[in-house]
Amino acid sequence: MVSHKSLAILIISLCFVSCLATEPTSLIAEDAADSASLVVQSPAASSPLVATAQEKSGAKKIRNVILMIGDGMGPQQMGLLFAYARHAPGSKVPKRIAAMEQMAIDGELGMVRTEPYGSLVVDSAAAATQLATGKWSDSEMIGVDFEGNSAATVVEIARDLGKATGLVSDTRLTHATPAAFAAHQRDRSMENEIAVDMLENKVDVLLSGGLRYFVPQAVNDKDSATYDALVQMMGGAYEPYSRREDNRNLLLEARDDYKIVFDHKALAEVKAGKVLGLFGNSEMLDAIGENKALKQADRTEPTLVEMTEKALELLSQDPDGFFLMVEGGQIDWGGHNNDAGVMLQELLQFDDAIRVVLNWARERDDTLVLVTADHETGSFGFSYSGKDLPEPRQLSGKVFGDEPFIPNFNYAPHELLDNLAAQQKSFFELFTEFDALPEKLKTAETLVTMVNESVAPYSITLEDATKILTRTTNRNYKKGHAYLGTKTVPQMPDQQDFFVYGENLRFNRLGHILGAQQHVVWGTGTHTNTPVAIISHGPGSEKFSGLMHATDVGQRMIELVKGE
């Protein structure tokens, strides 16, 4: 339940935004810097009444700030998590309430506009940059403001104040969200350069995937001494490869500053100091893969929960406090792929990490915890339908008398939540395995078998599989483009312009076909401009209720880190 104070601030903020909407759009063009400042300013940030109230309340000094980002986690995705926790017959969520929902009940709840400078829809790089710096940014920039200037991040500001800093993600360390907190590059694709920036920023705890941007190109020659030395250093954790375009070995450069680890056992042994953990060449396991790995004695990867626990253990040793960002990054990937089953598992995994942080923070009075998203992905939602209409039911109440209860539509039974959670492989894994088959086996019949084994009790038909494998002309073809560079693409029946990731359109088509059985609808394979939630717990929470922009979040977070 949202507090009366939060509702009041929300109403005031909405009125304020409505007033801003009457200003001519030419204002931004005439004076970009002043208008950016005007747009991000809000009553909660500037009102002397708020400051006076905080002074009188004797607010606790904030020592630690923990920001948790569910990448792609819009209100719809949060609704999926809350519904599963409360209503899935097989829900294993403690007390049947998500940690995120309990945090919203106990703390403060706000809404965040996500748009970047000059556009309506944000990508993860600009989104994370706006959160990390409090400055307006533009598409695909990393740690750079909309005018192209390097912008100081909350990690850098905390470091310069003597605080410890940490970044944790289940994607790659050099991926857009963690990168924006500790790098400054013109484009998110510059991951080789981002890796250098992150080490030069001296972040104390770095835990994620992404080894391939830290090791020399020579590693790709398995007969080389460089390869042998790296394999020995890694202790056989996994098979390494490189995507660097040079023979710079960032691990050798980092070893004087960091303990470098590659598996969960080595991470568990780190008890103090700086640590660089790289647990995969690229991204780490998705949540379905992680759940399977936990049952295996020979697993190597730590979980998001284990990385978060270790970050708290190490960073909390700094007497000046710390800033920590934890990303549940593959919620976004489930949204991009229109894969509801894997998206649910990713949300549950992220919520487990939130529970760890909240349990730790509740023992203290000096820690602010923020949970938010950078944007929403997929335009996801449950919907009622005209398929499989419910049977009439006789109710015990007096209003209906002898008349049965007969809804006009199928409003989606709770059981479907368990069915989603039962998915055995992500769409990405399914098609990776399909693409690795000999050509003669890459048939619609094979695809039917593979899909149905993974998504039961849902299923596809031979006709469905044929549709998924059907190709069409790429009307957005652009030679040399990373995603639009093929002349044909898997066929989407409509809105092709919003499904842009090449062969991954097969995932989207499969998600749409299964959606009729799952009561799931998808609007896009990219991002939307849906405002996202922000939940805050601990001292300073009142600054994050109401309606704000992502740059407001960044500015207020930086102010609290500075002790202002």
JSON list of C-alpha atoms in Angstrom, two decimals, residues 299-412:
[
{"chain": "A", "resi": 299, "resn": "ARG", "atom": "CA", "xyz": [28.96, -26.05, -11.33]},
{"chain": "A", "resi": 300, "resn": "THR", "atom": "CA", "xyz": [31.38, -23.17, -11.75]},
{"chain": "A", "resi": 301, "resn": "GLU", "atom": "CA", "xyz": [29.30, -19.99, -11.95]},
{"chain": "A", "resi": 302, "resn": "PRO", "atom": "CA", "xyz": [28.17, -18.15, -8.83]},
{"chain": "A", "resi": 303, "resn": "THR", "atom": "CA", "xyz": [24.53, -17.10, -8.72]},
{"chain": "A", "resi": 304, "resn": "LEU", "atom": "CA", "xyz": [23.32, -13.51, -8.70]},
{"chain": "A", "resi": 305, "resn": "VAL", "atom": "CA", "xyz": [22.50, -14.04, -5.02]},
{"chain": "A", "resi": 306, "resn": "GLU", "atom": "CA", "xyz": [26.02, -15.31, -4.25]},
{"chain": "A", "resi": 307, "resn": "MET", "atom": "CA", "xyz": [27.64, -12.39, -6.07]},
{"chain": "A", "resi": 308, "resn": "THR", "atom": "CA", "xyz": [25.41, -9.94, -4.21]},
{"chain": "A", "resi": 309, "resn": "GLU", "atom": "CA", "xyz": [26.21, -11.52, -0.84]},
{"chain": "A", "resi": 310, "resn": "LYS", "atom": "CA", "xyz": [29.93, -11.39, -1.53]},
{"chain": "A", "resi": 311, "resn": "ALA", "atom": "CA", "xyz": [29.74, -7.75, -2.65]},
{"chain": "A", "resi": 312, "resn": "LEU", "atom": "CA", "xyz": [28.00, -6.82, 0.61]},
{"chain": "A", "resi": 313, "resn": "GLU", "atom": "CA", "xyz": [30.55, -8.76, 2.65]},
{"chain": "A", "resi": 314, "resn": "LEU", "atom": "CA", "xyz": [33.52, -7.05, 1.04]},
{"chain": "A", "resi": 315, "resn": "LEU", "atom": "CA", "xyz": [32.21, -3.53, 0.59]},
{"chain": "A", "resi": 316, "resn": "SER", "atom": "CA", "xyz": [30.82, -3.25, 4.13]},
{"chain": "A", "resi": 317, "resn": "GLN", "atom": "CA", "xyz": [34.37, -3.50, 5.49]},
{"chain": "A", "resi": 318, "resn": "ASP", "atom": "CA", "xyz": [35.06, 0.07, 4.37]},
{"chain": "A", "resi": 319, "resn": "PRO", "atom": "CA", "xyz": [34.54, 2.40, 7.36]},
{"chain": "A", "resi": 320, "resn": "ASP", "atom": "CA", "xyz": [33.46, 5.23, 5.04]},
{"chain": "A", "resi": 321, "resn": "GLY", "atom": "CA", "xyz": [30.63, 3.19, 3.52]},
{"chain": "A", "resi": 322, "resn": "PHE", "atom": "CA", "xyz": [29.98, 2.13, -0.05]},
{"chain": "A", "resi": 323, "resn": "PHE", "atom": "CA", "xyz": [27.95, 2.40, -3.24]},
{"chain": "A", "resi": 324, "resn": "LEU", "atom": "CA", "xyz": [26.81, -0.84, -4.90]},
{"chain": "A", "resi": 325, "resn": "MET", "atom": "CA", "xyz": [24.88, -1.40, -8.11]},
{"chain": "A", "resi": 326, "resn": "VAL", "atom": "CA", "xyz": [23.35, -4.85, -8.72]},
{"chain": "A", "resi": 327, "resn": "GLU", "atom": "CA", "xyz": [21.75, -5.60, -12.09]},
{"chain": "A", "resi": 328, "resn": "GLY", "atom": "CA", "xyz": [19.28, -8.33, -12.96]},
{"chain": "A", "resi": 329, "resn": "GLY", "atom": "CA", "xyz": [20.17, -7.88, -16.59]},
{"chain": "A", "resi": 330, "resn": "GLN", "atom": "CA", "xyz": [18.51, -10.80, -18.33]},
{"chain": "A", "resi": 331, "resn": "ILE", "atom": "CA", "xyz": [14.95, -9.80, -17.47]},
{"chain": "A", "resi": 332, "resn": "ASP", "atom": "CA", "xyz": [15.47, -7.49, -20.42]},
{"chain": "A", "resi": 333, "resn": "TRP", "atom": "CA", "xyz": [16.63, -10.32, -22.66]},
{"chain": "A", "resi": 334, "resn": "GLY", "atom": "CA", "xyz": [13.54, -12.35, -21.88]},
{"chain": "A", "resi": 335, "resn": "GLY", "atom": "CA", "xyz": [11.49, -9.30, -22.89]},
{"chain": "A", "resi": 336, "resn": "HIS", "atom": "CA", "xyz": [13.42, -8.78, -26.13]},
{"chain": "A", "resi": 337, "resn": "ASN", "atom": "CA", "xyz": [12.89, -12.43, -27.03]},
{"chain": "A", "resi": 338, "resn": "ASN", "atom": "CA", "xyz": [9.21, -12.38, -26.02]},
{"chain": "A", "resi": 339, "resn": "ASP", "atom": "CA", "xyz": [10.03, -15.34, -23.77]},
{"chain": "A", "resi": 340, "resn": "ALA", "atom": "CA", "xyz": [7.60, -15.17, -20.84]},
{"chain": "A", "resi": 341, "resn": "GLY", "atom": "CA", "xyz": [8.86, -18.32, -19.15]},
{"chain": "A", "resi": 342, "resn": "VAL", "atom": "CA", "xyz": [12.47, -17.23, -18.91]},
{"chain": "A", "resi": 343, "resn": "MET", "atom": "CA", "xyz": [11.43, -13.69, -17.99]},
{"chain": "A", "resi": 344, "resn": "LEU", "atom": "CA", "xyz": [9.51, -15.01, -14.98]},
{"chain": "A", "resi": 345, "resn": "GLN", "atom": "CA", "xyz": [12.52, -17.03, -13.84]},
{"chain": "A", "resi": 346, "resn": "GLU", "atom": "CA", "xyz": [14.77, -13.98, -14.21]},
{"chain": "A", "resi": 347, "resn": "LEU", "atom": "CA", "xyz": [12.37, -11.90, -12.10]},
{"chain": "A", "resi": 348, "resn": "LEU", "atom": "CA", "xyz": [12.38, -14.55, -9.38]},
{"chain": "A", "resi": 349, "resn": "GLN", "atom": "CA", "xyz": [16.18, -14.65, -9.43]},
{"chain": "A", "resi": 350, "resn": "PHE", "atom": "CA", "xyz": [16.42, -10.86, -9.16]},
{"chain": "A", "resi": 351, "resn": "ASP", "atom": "CA", "xyz": [13.87, -10.87, -6.35]},
{"chain": "A", "resi": 352, "resn": "ASP", "atom": "CA", "xyz": [16.00, -13.37, -4.43]},
{"chain": "A", "resi": 353, "resn": "ALA", "atom": "CA", "xyz": [18.91, -10.92, -4.65]},
{"chain": "A", "resi": 354, "resn": "ILE", "atom": "CA", "xyz": [16.66, -8.11, -3.41]},
{"chain": "A", "resi": 355, "resn": "ARG", "atom": "CA", "xyz": [15.65, -10.25, -0.43]},
{"chain": "A", "resi": 356, "resn": "VAL", "atom": "CA", "xyz": [19.33, -10.75, 0.46]},
{"chain": "A", "resi": 357, "resn": "VAL", "atom": "CA", "xyz": [19.97, -7.00, 0.33]},
{"chain": "A", "resi": 358, "resn": "LEU", "atom": "CA", "xyz": [16.87, -6.14, 2.35]},
{"chain": "A", "resi": 359, "resn": "ASN", "atom": "CA", "xyz": [17.67, -8.68, 5.05]},
{"chain": "A", "resi": 360, "resn": "TRP", "atom": "CA", "xyz": [21.15, -7.17, 5.30]},
{"chain": "A", "resi": 361, "resn": "ALA", "atom": "CA", "xyz": [19.93, -3.57, 5.30]},
{"chain": "A", "resi": 362, "resn": "ARG", "atom": "CA", "xyz": [17.19, -4.14, 7.90]},
{"chain": "A", "resi": 363, "resn": "GLU", "atom": "CA", "xyz": [19.88, -4.77, 10.49]},
{"chain": "A", "resi": 364, "resn": "ARG", "atom": "CA", "xyz": [21.19, -1.25, 9.97]},
{"chain": "A", "resi": 365, "resn": "ASP", "atom": "CA", "xyz": [19.92, 2.33, 10.01]},
{"chain": "A", "resi": 366, "resn": "ASP", "atom": "CA", "xyz": [22.51, 3.80, 7.64]},
{"chain": "A", "resi": 367, "resn": "THR", "atom": "CA", "xyz": [21.70, 2.11, 4.32]},
{"chain": "A", "resi": 368, "resn": "LEU", "atom": "CA", "xyz": [19.44, 3.27, 1.51]},
{"chain": "A", "resi": 369, "resn": "VAL", "atom": "CA", "xyz": [18.20, 0.57, -0.87]},
{"chain": "A", "resi": 370, "resn": "LEU", "atom": "CA", "xyz": [16.69, 1.53, -4.23]},
{"chain": "A", "resi": 371, "resn": "VAL", "atom": "CA", "xyz": [15.04, -0.89, -6.65]},
{"chain": "A", "resi": 372, "resn": "THR", "atom": "CA", "xyz": [14.13, 0.36, -10.10]},
{"chain": "A", "resi": 373, "resn": "ALA", "atom": "CA", "xyz": [14.44, -0.34, -13.82]},
{"chain": "A", "resi": 374, "resn": "ASP", "atom": "CA", "xyz": [16.09, 1.42, -16.71]},
{"chain": "A", "resi": 375, "resn": "HIS", "atom": "CA", "xyz": [13.07, 0.93, -19.01]},
{"chain": "A", "resi": 376, "resn": "GLU", "atom": "CA", "xyz": [10.39, -1.61, -19.95]},
{"chain": "A", "resi": 377, "resn": "THR", "atom": "CA", "xyz": [11.07, -4.22, -22.63]},
{"chain": "A", "resi": 378, "resn": "GLY", "atom": "CA", "xyz": [8.61, -6.07, -24.86]},
{"chain": "A", "resi": 379, "resn": "SER", "atom": "CA", "xyz": [5.36, -4.28, -23.97]},
{"chain": "A", "resi": 380, "resn": "PHE", "atom": "CA", "xyz": [4.42, -7.43, -22.05]},
{"chain": "A", "resi": 381, "resn": "GLY", "atom": "CA", "xyz": [1.07, -8.19, -20.46]},
{"chain": "A", "resi": 382, "resn": "PHE", "atom": "CA", "xyz": [-1.44, -10.84, -19.50]},
{"chain": "A", "resi": 383, "resn": "SER", "atom": "CA", "xyz": [-4.76, -10.48, -21.30]},
{"chain": "A", "resi": 384, "resn": "TYR", "atom": "CA", "xyz": [-8.16, -12.14, -21.22]},
{"chain": "A", "resi": 385, "resn": "SER", "atom": "CA", "xyz": [-9.36, -13.88, -24.36]},
{"chain": "A", "resi": 386, "resn": "GLY", "atom": "CA", "xyz": [-12.18, -15.66, -26.12]},
{"chain": "A", "resi": 387, "resn": "LYS", "atom": "CA", "xyz": [-10.28, -18.96, -26.17]},
{"chain": "A", "resi": 388, "resn": "ASP", "atom": "CA", "xyz": [-11.34, -21.87, -23.91]},
{"chain": "A", "resi": 389, "resn": "LEU", "atom": "CA", "xyz": [-14.23, -20.08, -22.25]},
{"chain": "A", "resi": 390, "resn": "PRO", "atom": "CA", "xyz": [-14.80, -21.11, -18.63]},
{"chain": "A", "resi": 391, "resn": "GLU", "atom": "CA", "xyz": [-17.53, -23.55, -17.68]},
{"chain": "A", "resi": 392, "resn": "PRO", "atom": "CA", "xyz": [-20.52, -22.26, -15.67]},
{"chain": "A", "resi": 393, "resn": "ARG", "atom": "CA", "xyz": [-20.08, -22.48, -11.89]},
{"chain": "A", "resi": 394, "resn": "GLN", "atom": "CA", "xyz": [-22.65, -22.55, -9.11]},
{"chain": "A", "resi": 395, "resn": "LEU", "atom": "CA", "xyz": [-21.76, -20.11, -6.33]},
{"chain": "A", "resi": 396, "resn": "SER", "atom": "CA", "xyz": [-22.74, -20.41, -2.69]},
{"chain": "A", "resi": 397, "resn": "GLY", "atom": "CA", "xyz": [-23.60, -16.73, -2.27]},
{"chain": "A", "resi": 398, "resn": "LYS", "atom": "CA", "xyz": [-27.21, -15.48, -2.30]},
{"chain": "A", "resi": 399, "resn": "VAL", "atom": "CA", "xyz": [-26.89, -12.86, -5.05]},
{"chain": "A", "resi": 400, "resn": "PHE", "atom": "CA", "xyz": [-26.81, -15.41, -7.86]},
{"chain": "A", "resi": 401, "resn": "GLY", "atom": "CA", "xyz": [-29.54, -17.63, -6.43]},
{"chain": "A", "resi": 402, "resn": "ASP", "atom": "CA", "xyz": [-29.94, -20.62, -8.76]},
{"chain": "A", "resi": 403, "resn": "GLU", "atom": "CA", "xyz": [-28.24, -18.81, -11.66]},
{"chain": "A", "resi": 404, "resn": "PRO", "atom": "CA", "xyz": [-24.73, -20.02, -12.54]},
{"chain": "A", "resi": 405, "resn": "PHE", "atom": "CA", "xyz": [-21.73, -17.71, -12.75]},
{"chain": "A", "resi": 406, "resn": "ILE", "atom": "CA", "xyz": [-20.72, -17.56, -16.44]},
{"chain": "A", "resi": 407, "resn": "PRO", "atom": "CA", "xyz": [-17.98, -15.04, -17.34]},
{"chain": "A", "resi": 408, "resn": "ASN", "atom": "CA", "xyz": [-18.05, -13.86, -20.95]},
{"chain": "A", "resi": 409, "resn": "PHE", "atom": "CA", "xyz": [-14.32, -14.40, -21.42]},
{"chain": "A", "resi": 410, "resn": "ASN", "atom": "CA", "xyz": [-11.36, -16.46, -20.21]},
{"chain": "A", "resi": 411, "resn": "TYR", "atom": "CA", "xyz": [-9.63, -14.23, -17.68]},
{"chain": "A", "resi": 412, "resn": "ALA", "atom": "CA", "xyz": [-6.52, -16.45, -17.30]}
]
